[in-house]
Amino acid sequence: MPSVLPLGDPAPSDGLLPAQAKDGAEHRAFGLYVHIPFCAVRCGYCDFNTYTATELGGGASQDAYADTAISEVRLAGRVLTASGLPARTMSTVFFGGGTPTLLPAEDLARILGAAVDVWGLEEGAEVTTEANPDSVTPESLAVLKGAGFTRVSFGMQSAVPHVLKVLDRTHTPSRVPQVVQWAREAGLGVSLDLIYGTPGESLDDWRYSLETALSYEPDHISAYALIVEDGTKLAAQIRRGEVPGIDDDDHADKYELADQLIGEAGLSWYEVSNWSRTPEQACRHNLAYWHGDDWWGIGPGAHSHAGGVRWWNVKHPTAYAGRLAQGLSPAAGRETLDAETRDMERVMLEARLVSGLPIATLAASGRRAVAGLMAEGLVDAPAAVKGRLVLTLKGRLLADAVVRRILPD
């Protein structure tokens, strides 16, 4: 969750949504995102809306955060009902951050329990929390499982100490297999997050990280190219020449290696940066984002969506808690997308999925572009013949460029 909020129209203090939000809602899934904005240490590459205790000072309390988040959960239930949206049970819940597991597991369980009280939870729903490897214990994972969590996503990032040091990660590589075992023993599914392209990371370093992660037999792997965001510590280090910059060719080599090794280990890609052992173990919460379903985002800076209406909360935890304490919506702004923008975003997101994009839904210019993309080996020819645009490995490496070519002129 980037720390800079977008521009938009002011959101009403009661949080009520425009009529467009309810149109067709009965045909869309509903999920919940819960942002936990706390970290023990701010990683040098991170541009998310997160805070350490030092940065927050006395202005916000981790101890009180669960109660504040529960206040928004209850407000969300009232707002959706008053805005005319149909009652829907949650199909997915995702706790992200920050480091959600810096809060006691009992607090995460209370937030989830409050959400279940408001909306209910579908049979077989996916409930995930992100976690740093040094922020869980066997006992805390057991509490999460007992509360209804089904899955934990560990921020492994790398298995190489000097790479972790550049990223300012606090865990040691040896911690990861331990927490994976604990999660398995608790009955939780396991995903591992990796980052490639860190300054100073060699191709052999990346190979070692991949092979190490795969040796733990996770259900799911996310592998993201490091992006250097303005204003971060890492950006300043690169600008001063203290660490080397980012190399696009290096990123491409590492992505190709990731796809090869992860595929050989029995996981299949389903989105440009994500692989799962079975289709059922793909992250359903993220798929809901990519398919344009509805979700409510709880927490400071959290974003929500319903029927082409997007809104986002005030950024700072103190301001967030203050608005809720006054009985006001914490929403800072919102935007209502027109049909053309919604269609463009659908193309941008669905083109990145292994399920692909129906070619017939593209504008005429996009349909004409498909033949050229096939000739360049960027889209899968057999899939295109059957009417779907599916990226090849080469196409995934150039996904943003491919999407630009199929968008309307």
PDB file of C-alpha atoms in Angstrom, residues 121-390:
ATOM      1  CA  LEU A 121     -17.514 -15.878   6.124  1.00  0.00           C
ATOM      2  CA  GLU A 122     -18.119 -18.169   3.171  1.00  0.00           C
ATOM      3  CA  GLU A 123     -17.534 -21.876   3.611  1.00  0.00           C
ATOM      4  CA  GLY A 124     -13.943 -22.520   2.562  1.00  0.00           C
ATOM      5  CA  ALA A 125     -13.040 -18.811   2.524  1.00  0.00           C
ATOM      6  CA  GLU A 126      -9.391 -17.798   2.276  1.00  0.00           C
ATOM      7  CA  VAL A 127      -8.069 -15.809   5.266  1.00  0.00           C
ATOM      8  CA  THR A 128      -4.444 -14.692   5.002  1.00  0.00           C
ATOM      9  CA  THR A 129      -2.022 -12.724   7.103  1.00  0.00           C
ATOM     10  CA  GLU A 130       1.357 -11.442   6.060  1.00  0.00           C
ATOM     11  CA  ALA A 131       4.145 -12.015   8.563  1.00  0.00           C
ATOM     12  CA  ASN A 132       7.832 -11.403   9.009  1.00  0.00           C
ATOM     13  CA  PRO A 133       9.682 -14.597   9.911  1.00  0.00           C
ATOM     14  CA  ASP A 134      10.809 -13.090  13.230  1.00  0.00           C
ATOM     15  CA  SER A 135       7.289 -11.987  14.256  1.00  0.00           C
ATOM     16  CA  VAL A 136       5.569 -15.336  14.872  1.00  0.00           C
ATOM     17  CA  THR A 137       5.779 -18.230  17.310  1.00  0.00           C
ATOM     18  CA  PRO A 138       4.194 -21.687  17.282  1.00  0.00           C
ATOM     19  CA  GLU A 139       1.698 -20.399  19.816  1.00  0.00           C
ATOM     20  CA  SER A 140       0.707 -17.291  17.831  1.00  0.00           C
ATOM     21  CA  LEU A 141       0.240 -19.313  14.646  1.00  0.00           C
ATOM     22  CA  ALA A 142      -1.962 -21.775  16.510  1.00  0.00           C
ATOM     23  CA  VAL A 143      -4.102 -18.886  17.774  1.00  0.00           C
ATOM     24  CA  LEU A 144      -4.498 -17.588  14.225  1.00  0.00           C
ATOM     25  CA  LYS A 145      -5.523 -21.000  12.924  1.00  0.00           C
ATOM     26  CA  GLY A 146      -8.035 -21.390  15.710  1.00  0.00           C
ATOM     27  CA  ALA A 147      -9.518 -17.984  14.884  1.00  0.00           C
ATOM     28  CA  GLY A 148     -10.154 -18.951  11.261  1.00  0.00           C
ATOM     29  CA  PHE A 149      -6.990 -17.945   9.415  1.00  0.00           C
ATOM     30  CA  THR A 150      -6.121 -20.405   6.656  1.00  0.00           C
ATOM     31  CA  ARG A 151      -2.904 -19.058   5.182  1.00  0.00           C
ATOM     32  CA  VAL A 152       0.252 -17.111   6.114  1.00  0.00           C
ATOM     33  CA  SER A 153       2.492 -15.220   3.694  1.00  0.00           C
ATOM     34  CA  PHE A 154       6.045 -14.900   4.989  1.00  0.00           C
ATOM     35  CA  GLY A 155       8.267 -12.060   3.805  1.00  0.00           C
ATOM     36  CA  MET A 156      11.364 -14.156   3.133  1.00  0.00           C
ATOM     37  CA  GLN A 157      12.716 -11.802   0.393  1.00  0.00           C
ATOM     38  CA  SER A 158      16.113 -13.547   0.145  1.00  0.00           C
ATOM     39  CA  ALA A 159      18.159 -16.374   1.616  1.00  0.00           C
ATOM     40  CA  VAL A 160      21.422 -14.420   1.271  1.00  0.00           C
ATOM     41  CA  PRO A 161      22.561 -12.415   4.334  1.00  0.00           C
ATOM     42  CA  HIS A 162      24.195  -9.553   2.418  1.00  0.00           C
ATOM     43  CA  VAL A 163      21.039  -9.088   0.328  1.00  0.00           C
ATOM     44  CA  LEU A 164      18.860  -9.035   3.436  1.00  0.00           C
ATOM     45  CA  LYS A 165      21.189  -6.435   4.907  1.00  0.00           C
ATOM     46  CA  VAL A 166      20.748  -4.099   1.918  1.00  0.00           C
ATOM     47  CA  LEU A 167      16.972  -4.539   2.254  1.00  0.00           C
ATOM     48  CA  ASP A 168      17.156  -3.850   6.027  1.00  0.00           C
ATOM     49  CA  ARG A 169      15.384  -7.106   6.785  1.00  0.00           C
ATOM     50  CA  THR A 170      15.714  -8.130  10.415  1.00  0.00           C
ATOM     51  CA  HIS A 171      15.354 -11.926  10.201  1.00  0.00           C
ATOM     52  CA  THR A 172      18.130 -14.429   9.602  1.00  0.00           C
ATOM     53  CA  PRO A 173      17.787 -16.946   6.750  1.00  0.00           C
ATOM     54  CA  SER A 174      17.744 -19.864   9.179  1.00  0.00           C
ATOM     55  CA  ARG A 175      14.513 -18.553  10.692  1.00  0.00           C
ATOM     56  CA  VAL A 176      12.449 -19.193   7.551  1.00  0.00           C
ATOM     57  CA  PRO A 177      12.375 -23.021   7.542  1.00  0.00           C
ATOM     58  CA  GLN A 178      11.519 -22.905  11.225  1.00  0.00           C
ATOM     59  CA  VAL A 179       8.468 -20.683  10.771  1.00  0.00           C
ATOM     60  CA  VAL A 180       7.339 -22.643   7.710  1.00  0.00           C
ATOM     61  CA  GLN A 181       7.389 -25.789   9.843  1.00  0.00           C
ATOM     62  CA  TRP A 182       5.457 -24.054  12.616  1.00  0.00           C
ATOM     63  CA  ALA A 183       2.820 -22.868  10.130  1.00  0.00           C
ATOM     64  CA  ARG A 184       2.483 -26.374   8.709  1.00  0.00           C
ATOM     65  CA  GLU A 185       2.098 -27.820  12.197  1.00  0.00           C
ATOM     66  CA  ALA A 186      -0.627 -25.273  12.911  1.00  0.00           C
ATOM     67  CA  GLY A 187      -2.463 -26.337   9.751  1.00  0.00           C
ATOM     68  CA  LEU A 188      -1.890 -23.137   7.774  1.00  0.00           C
ATOM     69  CA  GLY A 189      -1.084 -22.829   4.081  1.00  0.00           C
ATOM     70  CA  VAL A 190       2.267 -21.188   3.357  1.00  0.00           C
ATOM     71  CA  SER A 191       3.281 -18.569   0.811  1.00  0.00           C
ATOM     72  CA  LEU A 192       6.782 -17.095   0.525  1.00  0.00           C
ATOM     73  CA  ASP A 193       7.501 -13.612  -0.814  1.00  0.00           C
ATOM     74  CA  LEU A 194      10.794 -13.052  -2.633  1.00  0.00           C
ATOM     75  CA  ILE A 195      12.404  -9.918  -4.095  1.00  0.00           C
ATOM     76  CA  TYR A 196      14.916  -9.961  -6.926  1.00  0.00           C
ATOM     77  CA  GLY A 197      17.204  -7.264  -8.282  1.00  0.00           C
ATOM     78  CA  THR A 198      18.509  -5.930  -4.983  1.00  0.00           C
ATOM     79  CA  PRO A 199      21.693  -3.898  -5.494  1.00  0.00           C
ATOM     80  CA  GLY A 200      24.656  -6.250  -5.102  1.00  0.00           C
ATOM     81  CA  GLU A 201      22.613  -9.426  -5.646  1.00  0.00           C
ATOM     82  CA  SER A 202      24.269 -11.707  -8.195  1.00  0.00           C
ATOM     83  CA  LEU A 203      22.444 -14.192 -10.380  1.00  0.00           C
ATOM     84  CA  ASP A 204      23.949 -16.967  -8.244  1.00  0.00           C
ATOM     85  CA  ASP A 205      22.618 -15.234  -5.111  1.00  0.00           C
ATOM     86  CA  TRP A 206      19.142 -15.188  -6.649  1.00  0.00           C
ATOM     87  CA  ARG A 207      19.429 -18.828  -7.708  1.00  0.00           C
ATOM     88  CA  TYR A 208      20.370 -19.763  -4.147  1.00  0.00           C
ATOM     89  CA  SER A 209      17.383 -17.840  -2.738  1.00  0.00           C
ATOM     90  CA  LEU A 210      15.009 -19.544  -5.161  1.00  0.00           C
ATOM     91  CA  GLU A 211      16.394 -23.024  -4.534  1.00  0.00           C
ATOM     92  CA  THR A 212      16.298 -22.439  -0.786  1.00  0.00           C
ATOM     93  CA  ALA A 213      12.714 -21.186  -0.828  1.00  0.00           C
ATOM     94  CA  LEU A 214      11.604 -24.084  -3.018  1.00  0.00           C
ATOM     95  CA  SER A 215      13.284 -26.584  -0.683  1.00  0.00           C
ATOM     96  CA  TYR A 216      10.685 -25.600   1.940  1.00  0.00           C
ATOM     97  CA  GLU A 217       7.910 -26.755  -0.454  1.00  0.00           C
ATOM     98  CA  PRO A 218       5.613 -23.723  -0.129  1.00  0.00           C
ATOM     99  CA  ASP A 219       2.116 -23.750  -1.566  1.00  0.00           C
ATOM    100  CA  HIS A 220       2.678 -20.406  -3.229  1.00  0.00           C
ATOM    101  CA  ILE A 221       5.516 -18.057  -4.179  1.00  0.00           C
ATOM    102  CA  SER A 222       5.440 -14.382  -5.068  1.00  0.00           C
ATOM    103  CA  ALA A 223       8.583 -13.024  -6.740  1.00  0.00           C
ATOM    104  CA  TYR A 224       8.716  -9.281  -7.244  1.00  0.00           C
ATOM    105  CA  ALA A 225      11.290  -7.128  -9.000  1.00  0.00           C
ATOM    106  CA  LEU A 226      12.699  -4.523  -6.653  1.00  0.00           C
ATOM    107  CA  ILE A 227      11.382  -1.068  -7.512  1.00  0.00           C
ATOM    108  CA  VAL A 228      13.269   1.892  -6.088  1.00  0.00           C
ATOM    109  CA  GLU A 229      10.713   4.425  -4.910  1.00  0.00           C
ATOM    110  CA  ASP A 230      11.543   8.111  -4.549  1.00  0.00           C
ATOM    111  CA  GLY A 231      11.963   9.184  -0.956  1.00  0.00           C
ATOM    112  CA  THR A 232      13.141   5.824   0.366  1.00  0.00           C
ATOM    113  CA  LYS A 233      16.447   5.165   2.066  1.00  0.00           C
ATOM    114  CA  LEU A 234      17.493   2.892  -0.800  1.00  0.00           C
ATOM    115  CA  ALA A 235      16.820   5.593  -3.379  1.00  0.00           C
ATOM    116  CA  ALA A 236      19.065   7.956  -1.449  1.00  0.00           C
ATOM    117  CA  GLN A 237      21.816   5.317  -1.205  1.00  0.00           C
ATOM    118  CA  ILE A 238      21.726   4.767  -4.966  1.00  0.00           C
ATOM    119  CA  ARG A 239      21.729   8.512  -5.628  1.00  0.00           C
ATOM    120  CA  ARG A 240      24.828   8.916  -3.439  1.00  0.00           C
ATOM    121  CA  GLY A 241      26.557   6.010  -5.174  1.00  0.00           C
ATOM    122  CA  GLU A 242      26.712   3.881  -2.030  1.00  0.00           C
ATOM    123  CA  VAL A 243      25.039   0.934  -3.764  1.00  0.00           C
ATOM    124  CA  PRO A 244      24.639   0.193  -7.490  1.00  0.00           C
ATOM    125  CA  GLY A 245      21.462   1.102  -9.335  1.00  0.00           C
ATOM    126  CA  ILE A 246      18.799  -1.170 -10.810  1.00  0.00           C
ATOM    127  CA  ASP A 247      19.492  -2.944 -14.112  1.00  0.00           C
ATOM    128  CA  ASP A 248      16.555  -3.958 -16.324  1.00  0.00           C
ATOM    129  CA  ASP A 249      18.529  -6.724 -18.048  1.00  0.00           C
ATOM    130  CA  ASP A 250      19.448  -8.145 -14.643  1.00  0.00           C
ATOM    131  CA  HIS A 251      15.755  -8.127 -13.695  1.00  0.00           C
ATOM    132  CA  ALA A 252      14.877  -9.983 -16.894  1.00  0.00           C
ATOM    133  CA  ASP A 253      17.527 -12.650 -16.326  1.00  0.00           C
ATOM    134  CA  LYS A 254      16.326 -13.180 -12.769  1.00  0.00           C
ATOM    135  CA  TYR A 255      12.671 -13.383 -13.761  1.00  0.00           C
ATOM    136  CA  GLU A 256      13.467 -16.023 -16.386  1.00  0.00           C
ATOM    137  CA  LEU A 257      15.417 -18.009 -13.804  1.00  0.00           C
ATOM    138  CA  ALA A 258      12.556 -17.729 -11.314  1.00  0.00           C
ATOM    139  CA  ASP A 259      10.008 -18.993 -13.820  1.00  0.00           C
ATOM    140  CA  GLN A 260      12.257 -21.899 -14.785  1.00  0.00           C
ATOM    141  CA  LEU A 261      13.097 -23.066 -11.265  1.00  0.00           C
ATOM    142  CA  ILE A 262       9.654 -22.491  -9.789  1.00  0.00           C
ATOM    143  CA  GLY A 263       8.063 -24.340 -12.690  1.00  0.00           C
ATOM    144  CA  GLU A 264      10.489 -27.247 -12.351  1.00  0.00           C
ATOM    145  CA  ALA A 265       9.489 -27.464  -8.674  1.00  0.00           C
ATOM    146  CA  GLY A 266       5.866 -28.046  -9.631  1.00  0.00           C
ATOM    147  CA  LEU A 267       4.351 -24.588  -9.215  1.00  0.00           C
ATOM    148  CA  SER A 268       2.651 -22.793 -12.106  1.00  0.00           C
ATOM    149  CA  TRP A 269       2.372 -19.097 -12.793  1.00  0.00           C
ATOM    150  CA  TYR A 270      -1.103 -17.606 -12.647  1.00  0.00           C
ATOM    151  CA  GLU A 271      -0.181 -13.903 -12.557  1.00  0.00           C
ATOM    152  CA  VAL A 272       3.017 -12.269 -13.763  1.00  0.00           C
ATOM    153  CA  SER A 273       4.654 -12.292 -10.303  1.00  0.00           C
ATOM    154  CA  ASN A 274       2.838 -15.212  -8.672  1.00  0.00           C
ATOM    155  CA  TRP A 275       3.016 -19.007  -8.795  1.00  0.00           C
ATOM    156  CA  SER A 276       0.962 -21.635  -6.951  1.00  0.00           C
ATOM    157  CA  ARG A 277       1.258 -25.392  -6.522  1.00  0.00           C
ATOM    158  CA  THR A 278      -2.369 -25.932  -7.532  1.00  0.00           C
ATOM    159  CA  PRO A 279      -5.007 -23.542  -8.935  1.00  0.00           C
ATOM    160  CA  GLU A 280      -6.804 -23.760  -5.591  1.00  0.00           C
ATOM    161  CA  GLN A 281      -3.699 -22.439  -3.802  1.00  0.00           C
ATOM    162  CA  ALA A 282      -3.505 -19.239  -5.858  1.00  0.00           C
ATOM    163  CA  CYS A 283      -4.138 -16.168  -3.708  1.00  0.00           C
ATOM    164  CA  ARG A 284      -7.872 -15.701  -4.141  1.00  0.00           C
ATOM    165  CA  HIS A 285      -7.840 -12.319  -2.427  1.00  0.00           C
ATOM    166  CA  ASN A 286      -5.445 -10.867  -4.978  1.00  0.00           C
ATOM    167  CA  LEU A 287      -7.382 -12.509  -7.800  1.00  0.00           C
ATOM    168  CA  ALA A 288     -10.433 -10.609  -6.561  1.00  0.00           C
ATOM    169  CA  TYR A 289      -8.498  -7.361  -7.032  1.00  0.00           C
ATOM    170  CA  TRP A 290      -7.443  -8.353 -10.539  1.00  0.00           C
ATOM    171  CA  HIS A 291     -10.997  -9.348 -11.481  1.00  0.00           C
ATOM    172  CA  GLY A 292     -12.520  -6.112 -10.174  1.00  0.00           C
ATOM    173  CA  ASP A 293     -14.571  -7.552  -7.319  1.00  0.00           C
ATOM    174  CA  ASP A 294     -15.568  -5.491  -4.256  1.00  0.00           C
ATOM    175  CA  TRP A 295     -13.543  -5.079  -1.099  1.00  0.00           C
ATOM    176  CA  TRP A 296     -13.448  -2.817   1.921  1.00  0.00           C
ATOM    177  CA  GLY A 297     -10.028  -1.709   3.170  1.00  0.00           C
ATOM    178  CA  ILE A 298      -9.739  -1.253   6.935  1.00  0.00           C
ATOM    179  CA  GLY A 299      -6.993   0.950   8.362  1.00  0.00           C
ATOM    180  CA  PRO A 300      -5.074   4.193   7.762  1.00  0.00           C
ATOM    181  CA  GLY A 301      -4.410   4.752   4.073  1.00  0.00           C
ATOM    182  CA  ALA A 302      -6.382   1.622   3.129  1.00  0.00           C
ATOM    183  CA  HIS A 303      -8.163   1.596  -0.237  1.00  0.00           C
ATOM    184  CA  SER A 304     -11.613   0.170  -0.965  1.00  0.00           C
ATOM    185  CA  HIS A 305     -13.636  -0.553  -4.107  1.00  0.00           C
ATOM    186  CA  ALA A 306     -17.249  -1.251  -5.001  1.00  0.00           C
ATOM    187  CA  GLY A 307     -18.648  -1.203  -8.515  1.00  0.00           C
ATOM    188  CA  GLY A 308     -16.123   1.230  -9.962  1.00  0.00           C
ATOM    189  CA  VAL A 309     -16.183   3.509  -6.915  1.00  0.00           C
ATOM    190  CA  ARG A 310     -12.826   3.738  -5.149  1.00  0.00           C
ATOM    191  CA  TRP A 311     -12.114   5.438  -1.864  1.00  0.00           C
ATOM    192  CA  TRP A 312      -9.189   5.670   0.527  1.00  0.00           C
ATOM    193  CA  ASN A 313      -8.721   6.469   4.182  1.00  0.00           C
ATOM    194  CA  VAL A 314      -6.731   9.239   5.817  1.00  0.00           C
ATOM    195  CA  LYS A 315      -3.088   8.288   5.956  1.00  0.00           C
ATOM    196  CA  HIS A 316      -1.876   8.728   9.526  1.00  0.00           C
ATOM    197  CA  PRO A 317      -2.963   6.338  12.311  1.00  0.00           C
ATOM    198  CA  THR A 318      -3.677   9.236  14.671  1.00  0.00           C
ATOM    199  CA  ALA A 319      -5.959  11.011  12.198  1.00  0.00           C
ATOM    200  CA  TYR A 320      -7.592   7.685  11.356  1.00  0.00           C
ATOM    201  CA  ALA A 321      -8.343   6.862  14.979  1.00  0.00           C
ATOM    202  CA  GLY A 322      -9.542  10.413  15.640  1.00  0.00           C
ATOM    203  CA  ARG A 323     -12.145  10.348  12.888  1.00  0.00           C
ATOM    204  CA  LEU A 324     -13.535   7.023  14.013  1.00  0.00           C
ATOM    205  CA  ALA A 325     -13.651   8.208  17.629  1.00  0.00           C
ATOM    206  CA  GLN A 326     -15.890  11.070  16.439  1.00  0.00           C
ATOM    207  CA  GLY A 327     -18.188   8.653  14.631  1.00  0.00           C
ATOM    208  CA  LEU A 328     -16.987   9.868  11.230  1.00  0.00           C
ATOM    209  CA  SER A 329     -15.899   7.891   8.203  1.00  0.00           C
ATOM    210  CA  PRO A 330     -12.094   7.795   7.938  1.00  0.00           C
ATOM    211  CA  ALA A 331     -12.332   8.147   4.134  1.00  0.00           C
ATOM    212  CA  ALA A 332     -10.209  11.012   2.825  1.00  0.00           C
ATOM    213  CA  GLY A 333     -11.209  10.928  -0.845  1.00  0.00           C
ATOM    214  CA  ARG A 334     -12.799   8.891  -3.581  1.00  0.00           C
ATOM    215  CA  GLU A 335     -13.305   8.602  -7.314  1.00  0.00           C
ATOM    216  CA  THR A 336     -16.099   7.194  -9.449  1.00  0.00           C
ATOM    217  CA  LEU A 337     -14.766   5.574 -12.606  1.00  0.00           C
ATOM    218  CA  ASP A 338     -16.590   5.891 -15.905  1.00  0.00           C
ATOM    219  CA  ALA A 339     -17.191   2.871 -18.143  1.00  0.00           C
ATOM    220  CA  GLU A 340     -14.204   3.630 -20.382  1.00  0.00           C
ATOM    221  CA  THR A 341     -11.780   3.815 -17.458  1.00  0.00           C
ATOM    222  CA  ARG A 342     -13.167   0.668 -15.884  1.00  0.00           C
ATOM    223  CA  ASP A 343     -12.741  -1.212 -19.148  1.00  0.00           C
ATOM    224  CA  MET A 344      -9.184   0.047 -19.532  1.00  0.00           C
ATOM    225  CA  GLU A 345      -8.306  -1.090 -16.009  1.00  0.00           C
ATOM    226  CA  ARG A 346      -9.907  -4.478 -16.649  1.00  0.00           C
ATOM    227  CA  VAL A 347      -7.666  -4.956 -19.668  1.00  0.00           C
ATOM    228  CA  MET A 348      -4.569  -3.865 -17.716  1.00  0.00           C
ATOM    229  CA  LEU A 349      -5.247  -6.355 -14.921  1.00  0.00           C
ATOM    230  CA  GLU A 350      -6.670  -9.372 -16.729  1.00  0.00           C
ATOM    231  CA  ALA A 351      -3.940  -9.319 -19.374  1.00  0.00           C
ATOM    232  CA  ARG A 352      -1.469 -10.254 -16.616  1.00  0.00           C
ATOM    233  CA  LEU A 353      -3.339 -13.441 -15.666  1.00  0.00           C
ATOM    234  CA  VAL A 354      -2.798 -16.953 -16.996  1.00  0.00           C
ATOM    235  CA  SER A 355      -6.544 -17.104 -17.654  1.00  0.00           C
ATOM    236  CA  GLY A 356      -5.931 -14.286 -20.104  1.00  0.00           C
ATOM    237  CA  LEU A 357      -8.220 -11.728 -21.645  1.00  0.00           C
ATOM    238  CA  PRO A 358     -11.036 -12.333 -24.151  1.00  0.00           C
ATOM    239  CA  ILE A 359      -9.721 -10.806 -27.370  1.00  0.00           C
ATOM    240  CA  ALA A 360     -13.259 -10.030 -28.507  1.00  0.00           C
ATOM    241  CA  THR A 361     -13.614  -7.535 -25.640  1.00  0.00           C
ATOM    242  CA  LEU A 362     -10.701  -5.414 -26.885  1.00  0.00           C
ATOM    243  CA  ALA A 363     -11.206  -2.273 -28.920  1.00  0.00           C
ATOM    244  CA  ALA A 364     -10.610  -2.640 -32.669  1.00  0.00           C
ATOM    245  CA  SER A 365      -7.072  -1.273 -32.348  1.00  0.00           C
ATOM    246  CA  GLY A 366      -6.287  -3.818 -29.645  1.00  0.00           C
ATOM    247  CA  ARG A 367      -7.623  -6.692 -31.715  1.00  0.00           C
ATOM    248  CA  ARG A 368      -5.451  -5.590 -34.612  1.00  0.00           C
ATOM    249  CA  ALA A 369      -2.414  -5.462 -32.326  1.00  0.00           C
ATOM    250  CA  VAL A 370      -2.788  -9.105 -31.307  1.00  0.00           C
ATOM    251  CA  ALA A 371      -1.457 -10.428 -34.627  1.00  0.00           C
ATOM    252  CA  GLY A 372       1.739  -8.439 -34.196  1.00  0.00           C
ATOM    253  CA  LEU A 373       2.111  -9.581 -30.601  1.00  0.00           C
ATOM    254  CA  MET A 374       1.767 -13.206 -31.758  1.00  0.00           C
ATOM    255  CA  ALA A 375       4.420 -12.707 -34.449  1.00  0.00           C
ATOM    256  CA  GLU A 376       6.804 -11.293 -31.826  1.00  0.00           C
ATOM    257  CA  GLY A 377       6.221 -14.217 -29.489  1.00  0.00           C
ATOM    258  CA  LEU A 378       4.660 -12.045 -26.793  1.00  0.00           C
ATOM    259  CA  VAL A 379       1.297 -13.803 -26.626  1.00  0.00           C
ATOM    260  CA  ASP A 380       0.491 -17.496 -26.806  1.00  0.00           C
ATOM    261  CA  ALA A 381      -0.589 -18.322 -30.359  1.00  0.00           C
ATOM    262  CA  PRO A 382      -2.822 -21.367 -29.595  1.00  0.00           C
ATOM    263  CA  ALA A 383      -4.648 -19.385 -26.902  1.00  0.00           C
ATOM    264  CA  ALA A 384      -5.084 -16.449 -29.283  1.00  0.00           C
ATOM    265  CA  VAL A 385      -6.579 -18.735 -31.924  1.00  0.00           C
ATOM    266  CA  LYS A 386      -9.120 -19.782 -29.273  1.00  0.00           C
ATOM    267  CA  GLY A 387      -9.913 -16.132 -28.592  1.00  0.00           C
ATOM    268  CA  ARG A 388      -7.872 -15.359 -25.487  1.00  0.00           C
ATOM    269  CA  LEU A 389      -4.798 -13.209 -25.017  1.00  0.00           C
ATOM    270  CA  VAL A 390      -2.340 -15.056 -22.754  1.00  0.00           C
TER     271      VAL A 390
END
